[in-house]
Amino acid sequence: MADIPEISKEDLKKLVADKVSGEYENFFLIDVRDPEERSQAMIEGSVNIPVSTIGAAFSADDATWTSDRKSCKPKEGDRLVFHCRTGRRATRAATEVSGLGYSNVKVYKGDAALWND
């Protein structure tokens, strides 16, 4: 796997706050856990794309992405942060998406259940 840079909880919290407030639109937080895991805890503003579907999701055309996720599809230069519970699936997803031409990719290895700690 390629070396994917990590983002700290502090830096990610700032990005999420800016995204939620509408100040920063070119940022996407991708939760690669299964929907059942996500139902237990999630980070506000994240989009759920299970790791098993990440390649198909990012290879889809804009209309399909928008229809499936109710948001615009990230552009190759947009900032993408992937997260799961421990970082393993997030790293795998980030590596796969990097291979599709997305260059501004990071991983948050913190647990969503501990987000507010």
Short mmCIF file of N, CA and C in Angstrom, two decimals:
data_model
loop_
_atom_site.label_atom_id
_atom_site.label_comp_id
_atom_site.label_asym_id
_atom_site.label_seq_id
_atom_site.Cartn_x
_atom_site.Cartn_y
_atom_site.Cartn_z
N MET A 1 0.83 -1.19 0.00
CA MET A 1 0.00 0.00 0.00
C MET A 1 0.87 1.25 0.00
N ALA A 2 0.38 2.26 -0.66
CA ALA A 2 1.09 3.54 -0.68
C ALA A 2 1.04 4.18 0.71
N ASP A 3 2.00 5.03 0.97
CA ASP A 3 1.97 5.76 2.24
C ASP A 3 0.96 6.89 2.13
N ILE A 4 -0.10 6.78 2.87
CA ILE A 4 -1.15 7.80 2.89
C ILE A 4 -0.96 8.61 4.17
N PRO A 5 -0.86 9.93 4.05
CA PRO A 5 -0.66 10.74 5.25
C PRO A 5 -1.88 10.69 6.18
N GLU A 6 -1.60 10.85 7.45
CA GLU A 6 -2.65 10.89 8.47
C GLU A 6 -3.00 12.34 8.79
N ILE A 7 -4.21 12.53 9.30
CA ILE A 7 -4.63 13.84 9.78
C ILE A 7 -4.96 13.70 11.26
N SER A 8 -4.61 14.71 12.03
CA SER A 8 -4.88 14.66 13.47
C SER A 8 -6.36 14.95 13.74
N LYS A 9 -6.80 14.54 14.91
CA LYS A 9 -8.18 14.80 15.33
C LYS A 9 -8.44 16.31 15.36
N GLU A 10 -7.49 17.07 15.87
CA GLU A 10 -7.64 18.53 15.96
C GLU A 10 -7.81 19.16 14.57
N ASP A 11 -6.96 18.77 13.62
CA ASP A 11 -7.05 19.32 12.27
C ASP A 11 -8.34 18.89 11.57
N LEU A 12 -8.74 17.64 11.79
CA LEU A 12 -9.98 17.17 11.19
C LEU A 12 -11.19 17.87 11.78
N LYS A 13 -11.19 18.11 13.08
CA LYS A 13 -12.32 18.82 13.70
C LYS A 13 -12.48 20.21 13.09
N LYS A 14 -11.37 20.89 12.79
CA LYS A 14 -11.46 22.20 12.15
C LYS A 14 -12.05 22.09 10.75
N LEU A 15 -11.60 21.11 9.98
CA LEU A 15 -12.15 20.92 8.63
C LEU A 15 -13.65 20.61 8.67
N VAL A 16 -14.04 19.74 9.60
CA VAL A 16 -15.46 19.38 9.72
C VAL A 16 -16.28 20.61 10.10
N ALA A 17 -15.80 21.40 11.05
CA ALA A 17 -16.52 22.61 11.45
C ALA A 17 -16.66 23.58 10.29
N ASP A 18 -15.59 23.75 9.52
CA ASP A 18 -15.64 24.64 8.35
C ASP A 18 -16.59 24.11 7.29
N LYS A 19 -16.62 22.80 7.10
CA LYS A 19 -17.53 22.20 6.10
C LYS A 19 -18.98 22.37 6.54
N VAL A 20 -19.27 22.08 7.80
CA VAL A 20 -20.64 22.17 8.31
C VAL A 20 -21.14 23.61 8.25
N SER A 21 -20.25 24.57 8.50
CA SER A 21 -20.65 25.98 8.48
C SER A 21 -20.72 26.55 7.06
N GLY A 22 -20.26 25.77 6.08
CA GLY A 22 -20.29 26.22 4.70
C GLY A 22 -19.08 27.01 4.27
N GLU A 23 -18.07 27.12 5.14
CA GLU A 23 -16.88 27.90 4.83
C GLU A 23 -15.90 27.17 3.91
N TYR A 24 -15.99 25.83 3.88
CA TYR A 24 -15.03 25.06 3.10
C TYR A 24 -15.79 23.96 2.39
N GLU A 25 -15.95 24.09 1.08
CA GLU A 25 -16.76 23.14 0.33
C GLU A 25 -15.96 22.02 -0.33
N ASN A 26 -14.68 22.18 -0.51
CA ASN A 26 -13.88 21.20 -1.24
C ASN A 26 -13.26 20.16 -0.33
N PHE A 27 -14.01 19.74 0.68
CA PHE A 27 -13.56 18.75 1.65
C PHE A 27 -14.64 17.68 1.81
N PHE A 28 -14.22 16.42 1.78
CA PHE A 28 -15.14 15.31 1.93
C PHE A 28 -14.58 14.36 2.98
N LEU A 29 -15.40 14.04 3.98
CA LEU A 29 -15.04 13.06 5.00
C LEU A 29 -15.79 11.78 4.66
N ILE A 30 -15.06 10.73 4.34
CA ILE A 30 -15.64 9.48 3.89
C ILE A 30 -15.50 8.42 4.98
N ASP A 31 -16.63 7.95 5.48
CA ASP A 31 -16.70 6.90 6.49
C ASP A 31 -16.80 5.57 5.75
N VAL A 32 -15.78 4.73 5.84
CA VAL A 32 -15.76 3.48 5.06
C VAL A 32 -16.24 2.28 5.86
N ARG A 33 -16.82 2.51 7.02
CA ARG A 33 -17.37 1.41 7.81
C ARG A 33 -18.69 0.94 7.21
N ASP A 34 -19.13 -0.23 7.64
CA ASP A 34 -20.43 -0.74 7.22
C ASP A 34 -21.54 0.10 7.86
N PRO A 35 -22.71 0.17 7.22
CA PRO A 35 -23.81 0.97 7.78
C PRO A 35 -24.17 0.61 9.22
N GLU A 36 -24.06 -0.67 9.59
CA GLU A 36 -24.38 -1.07 10.96
C GLU A 36 -23.42 -0.41 11.97
N GLU A 37 -22.14 -0.37 11.63
CA GLU A 37 -21.17 0.29 12.51
C GLU A 37 -21.45 1.78 12.59
N ARG A 38 -21.76 2.37 11.46
CA ARG A 38 -22.03 3.81 11.39
C ARG A 38 -23.23 4.18 12.24
N SER A 39 -24.21 3.29 12.33
CA SER A 39 -25.41 3.59 13.10
C SER A 39 -25.11 3.73 14.59
N GLN A 40 -23.99 3.19 15.04
CA GLN A 40 -23.61 3.27 16.45
C GLN A 40 -22.93 4.59 16.79
N ALA A 41 -22.20 5.16 15.85
CA ALA A 41 -21.52 6.44 16.06
C ALA A 41 -21.05 6.96 14.71
N MET A 42 -21.19 8.26 14.50
CA MET A 42 -20.72 8.84 13.25
C MET A 42 -20.23 10.25 13.47
N ILE A 43 -19.38 10.70 12.57
CA ILE A 43 -18.87 12.06 12.61
C ILE A 43 -19.75 12.91 11.72
N GLU A 44 -20.26 14.00 12.27
CA GLU A 44 -21.14 14.89 11.51
C GLU A 44 -20.48 15.33 10.22
N GLY A 45 -21.26 15.30 9.14
CA GLY A 45 -20.78 15.75 7.85
C GLY A 45 -20.10 14.67 7.02
N SER A 46 -19.98 13.47 7.58
CA SER A 46 -19.33 12.39 6.82
C SER A 46 -20.32 11.73 5.87
N VAL A 47 -19.76 11.11 4.84
CA VAL A 47 -20.53 10.36 3.85
C VAL A 47 -20.14 8.90 4.01
N ASN A 48 -21.12 8.01 4.07
CA ASN A 48 -20.83 6.59 4.25
C ASN A 48 -20.68 5.90 2.90
N ILE A 49 -19.49 5.37 2.65
CA ILE A 49 -19.22 4.53 1.48
C ILE A 49 -18.40 3.35 1.99
N PRO A 50 -19.05 2.20 2.22
CA PRO A 50 -18.31 1.05 2.73
C PRO A 50 -17.10 0.72 1.86
N VAL A 51 -16.03 0.29 2.50
CA VAL A 51 -14.78 0.03 1.78
C VAL A 51 -14.97 -0.94 0.63
N SER A 52 -15.91 -1.87 0.76
CA SER A 52 -16.13 -2.85 -0.30
C SER A 52 -16.70 -2.24 -1.57
N THR A 53 -17.22 -1.01 -1.47
CA THR A 53 -17.82 -0.35 -2.64
C THR A 53 -17.07 0.90 -3.07
N ILE A 54 -15.93 1.17 -2.47
CA ILE A 54 -15.25 2.44 -2.68
C ILE A 54 -14.80 2.63 -4.13
N GLY A 55 -14.26 1.60 -4.74
CA GLY A 55 -13.79 1.72 -6.13
C GLY A 55 -14.93 2.02 -7.08
N ALA A 56 -16.03 1.30 -6.94
CA ALA A 56 -17.20 1.53 -7.79
C ALA A 56 -17.77 2.93 -7.57
N ALA A 57 -17.82 3.36 -6.32
CA ALA A 57 -18.37 4.69 -6.01
C ALA A 57 -17.54 5.79 -6.67
N PHE A 58 -16.22 5.74 -6.52
CA PHE A 58 -15.38 6.80 -7.06
C PHE A 58 -15.17 6.68 -8.57
N SER A 59 -15.52 5.53 -9.14
CA SER A 59 -15.46 5.36 -10.59
C SER A 59 -16.78 5.74 -11.26
N ALA A 60 -17.82 5.92 -10.48
CA ALA A 60 -19.14 6.25 -11.03
C ALA A 60 -19.14 7.65 -11.63
N ASP A 61 -20.06 7.88 -12.55
CA ASP A 61 -20.18 9.22 -13.12
C ASP A 61 -20.82 10.16 -12.10
N ASP A 62 -20.75 11.45 -12.38
CA ASP A 62 -21.25 12.47 -11.45
C ASP A 62 -22.73 12.28 -11.12
N ALA A 63 -23.54 11.98 -12.12
CA ALA A 63 -24.98 11.83 -11.91
C ALA A 63 -25.29 10.66 -10.97
N THR A 64 -24.59 9.56 -11.15
CA THR A 64 -24.80 8.39 -10.29
C THR A 64 -24.38 8.70 -8.86
N TRP A 65 -23.21 9.32 -8.72
CA TRP A 65 -22.74 9.70 -7.37
C TRP A 65 -23.78 10.58 -6.69
N THR A 66 -24.23 11.60 -7.38
CA THR A 66 -25.19 12.56 -6.79
C THR A 66 -26.49 11.86 -6.42
N SER A 67 -26.97 10.98 -7.27
CA SER A 67 -28.20 10.25 -7.00
C SER A 67 -28.04 9.33 -5.79
N ASP A 68 -26.93 8.65 -5.70
CA ASP A 68 -26.70 7.71 -4.61
C ASP A 68 -26.39 8.38 -3.28
N ARG A 69 -25.73 9.54 -3.31
CA ARG A 69 -25.22 10.15 -2.07
C ARG A 69 -25.81 11.51 -1.74
N LYS A 70 -26.61 12.04 -2.62
CA LYS A 70 -27.26 13.35 -2.38
C LYS A 70 -26.25 14.46 -2.14
N SER A 71 -25.09 14.34 -2.80
CA SER A 71 -24.08 15.39 -2.74
C SER A 71 -23.30 15.34 -4.04
N CYS A 72 -22.54 16.39 -4.31
CA CYS A 72 -21.74 16.39 -5.52
C CYS A 72 -20.55 15.44 -5.35
N LYS A 73 -20.06 14.91 -6.45
CA LYS A 73 -18.92 14.01 -6.43
C LYS A 73 -17.64 14.83 -6.25
N PRO A 74 -16.72 14.34 -5.42
CA PRO A 74 -15.44 15.05 -5.26
C PRO A 74 -14.68 15.13 -6.58
N LYS A 75 -14.00 16.24 -6.76
CA LYS A 75 -13.10 16.39 -7.91
C LYS A 75 -11.73 15.87 -7.49
N GLU A 76 -10.88 15.58 -8.45
CA GLU A 76 -9.59 14.96 -8.15
C GLU A 76 -8.72 15.80 -7.22
N GLY A 77 -8.86 17.12 -7.21
CA GLY A 77 -8.05 17.96 -6.34
C GLY A 77 -8.68 18.28 -4.99
N ASP A 78 -9.92 17.85 -4.77
CA ASP A 78 -10.58 18.10 -3.49
C ASP A 78 -9.89 17.35 -2.36
N ARG A 79 -10.03 17.86 -1.16
CA ARG A 79 -9.43 17.22 0.01
C ARG A 79 -10.35 16.10 0.48
N LEU A 80 -9.81 14.89 0.56
CA LEU A 80 -10.56 13.72 0.99
C LEU A 80 -9.91 13.15 2.24
N VAL A 81 -10.73 12.89 3.25
CA VAL A 81 -10.25 12.22 4.46
C VAL A 81 -11.11 10.98 4.66
N PHE A 82 -10.46 9.84 4.80
CA PHE A 82 -11.15 8.57 5.00
C PHE A 82 -11.00 8.15 6.46
N HIS A 83 -12.06 7.57 7.01
CA HIS A 83 -11.95 7.06 8.38
C HIS A 83 -12.78 5.80 8.55
N CYS A 84 -12.39 5.02 9.55
CA CYS A 84 -13.12 3.81 9.95
C CYS A 84 -13.00 3.73 11.47
N ARG A 85 -12.73 2.56 12.01
CA ARG A 85 -12.57 2.45 13.46
C ARG A 85 -11.10 2.51 13.87
N THR A 86 -10.24 1.83 13.12
CA THR A 86 -8.82 1.77 13.49
C THR A 86 -7.89 2.37 12.44
N GLY A 87 -8.39 2.61 11.25
CA GLY A 87 -7.57 3.16 10.18
C GLY A 87 -7.19 2.17 9.10
N ARG A 88 -7.35 0.89 9.35
CA ARG A 88 -6.94 -0.13 8.37
C ARG A 88 -7.80 -0.04 7.10
N ARG A 89 -9.12 -0.07 7.24
CA ARG A 89 -10.00 0.02 6.06
C ARG A 89 -9.89 1.39 5.41
N ALA A 90 -9.73 2.42 6.22
CA ALA A 90 -9.60 3.78 5.68
C ALA A 90 -8.34 3.89 4.82
N THR A 91 -7.26 3.30 5.28
CA THR A 91 -6.02 3.32 4.50
C THR A 91 -6.18 2.56 3.20
N ARG A 92 -6.85 1.41 3.26
CA ARG A 92 -7.09 0.63 2.04
C ARG A 92 -7.93 1.44 1.05
N ALA A 93 -8.99 2.08 1.53
CA ALA A 93 -9.85 2.88 0.66
C ALA A 93 -9.09 4.07 0.09
N ALA A 94 -8.33 4.76 0.92
CA ALA A 94 -7.57 5.93 0.47
C ALA A 94 -6.54 5.54 -0.59
N THR A 95 -5.92 4.40 -0.41
CA THR A 95 -4.96 3.91 -1.40
C THR A 95 -5.64 3.63 -2.72
N GLU A 96 -6.80 3.01 -2.67
CA GLU A 96 -7.54 2.70 -3.90
C GLU A 96 -7.97 3.98 -4.62
N VAL A 97 -8.47 4.95 -3.87
CA VAL A 97 -8.92 6.21 -4.47
C VAL A 97 -7.73 7.00 -5.02
N SER A 98 -6.60 6.95 -4.35
CA SER A 98 -5.40 7.60 -4.86
C SER A 98 -5.02 7.04 -6.22
N GLY A 99 -5.21 5.74 -6.39
CA GLY A 99 -4.92 5.10 -7.66
C GLY A 99 -5.86 5.52 -8.78
N LEU A 100 -6.98 6.14 -8.42
CA LEU A 100 -7.94 6.64 -9.41
C LEU A 100 -7.67 8.09 -9.79
N GLY A 101 -6.60 8.67 -9.24
CA GLY A 101 -6.22 10.03 -9.62
C GLY A 101 -6.48 11.10 -8.58
N TYR A 102 -7.04 10.73 -7.44
CA TYR A 102 -7.27 11.71 -6.37
C TYR A 102 -5.96 11.88 -5.60
N SER A 103 -5.50 13.12 -5.50
CA SER A 103 -4.16 13.35 -4.96
C SER A 103 -4.14 13.94 -3.55
N ASN A 104 -5.23 14.52 -3.10
CA ASN A 104 -5.27 15.20 -1.80
C ASN A 104 -6.02 14.31 -0.81
N VAL A 105 -5.39 13.20 -0.43
CA VAL A 105 -6.04 12.15 0.34
C VAL A 105 -5.31 11.95 1.67
N LYS A 106 -6.10 11.84 2.75
CA LYS A 106 -5.53 11.56 4.07
C LYS A 106 -6.41 10.55 4.80
N VAL A 107 -5.87 10.03 5.89
CA VAL A 107 -6.59 9.07 6.72
C VAL A 107 -6.65 9.59 8.15
N TYR A 108 -7.84 9.47 8.75
CA TYR A 108 -8.00 9.74 10.17
C TYR A 108 -8.15 8.39 10.85
N LYS A 109 -7.24 8.08 11.77
CA LYS A 109 -7.24 6.76 12.38
C LYS A 109 -7.97 6.71 13.72
N GLY A 110 -8.68 7.77 14.05
CA GLY A 110 -9.44 7.78 15.29
C GLY A 110 -10.80 7.13 15.13
N ASP A 111 -11.37 6.70 16.21
CA ASP A 111 -12.68 6.04 16.24
C ASP A 111 -13.78 7.10 16.35
N ALA A 112 -14.80 6.97 15.52
CA ALA A 112 -15.94 7.91 15.56
C ALA A 112 -16.60 7.92 16.93
N ALA A 113 -16.58 6.78 17.62
CA ALA A 113 -17.19 6.70 18.95
C ALA A 113 -16.46 7.59 19.96
N LEU A 114 -15.21 7.91 19.67
CA LEU A 114 -14.41 8.76 20.57
C LEU A 114 -14.27 10.19 20.07
N TRP A 115 -15.02 10.55 19.03
CA TRP A 115 -14.91 11.84 18.38
C TRP A 115 -15.10 13.01 19.34
N ASN A 116 -16.03 12.89 20.26
CA ASN A 116 -16.34 14.00 21.17
C ASN A 116 -15.55 13.99 22.45
N ASP A 117 -14.62 13.04 22.60
CA ASP A 117 -13.78 12.99 23.81
C ASP A 117 -12.72 14.07 23.78
#
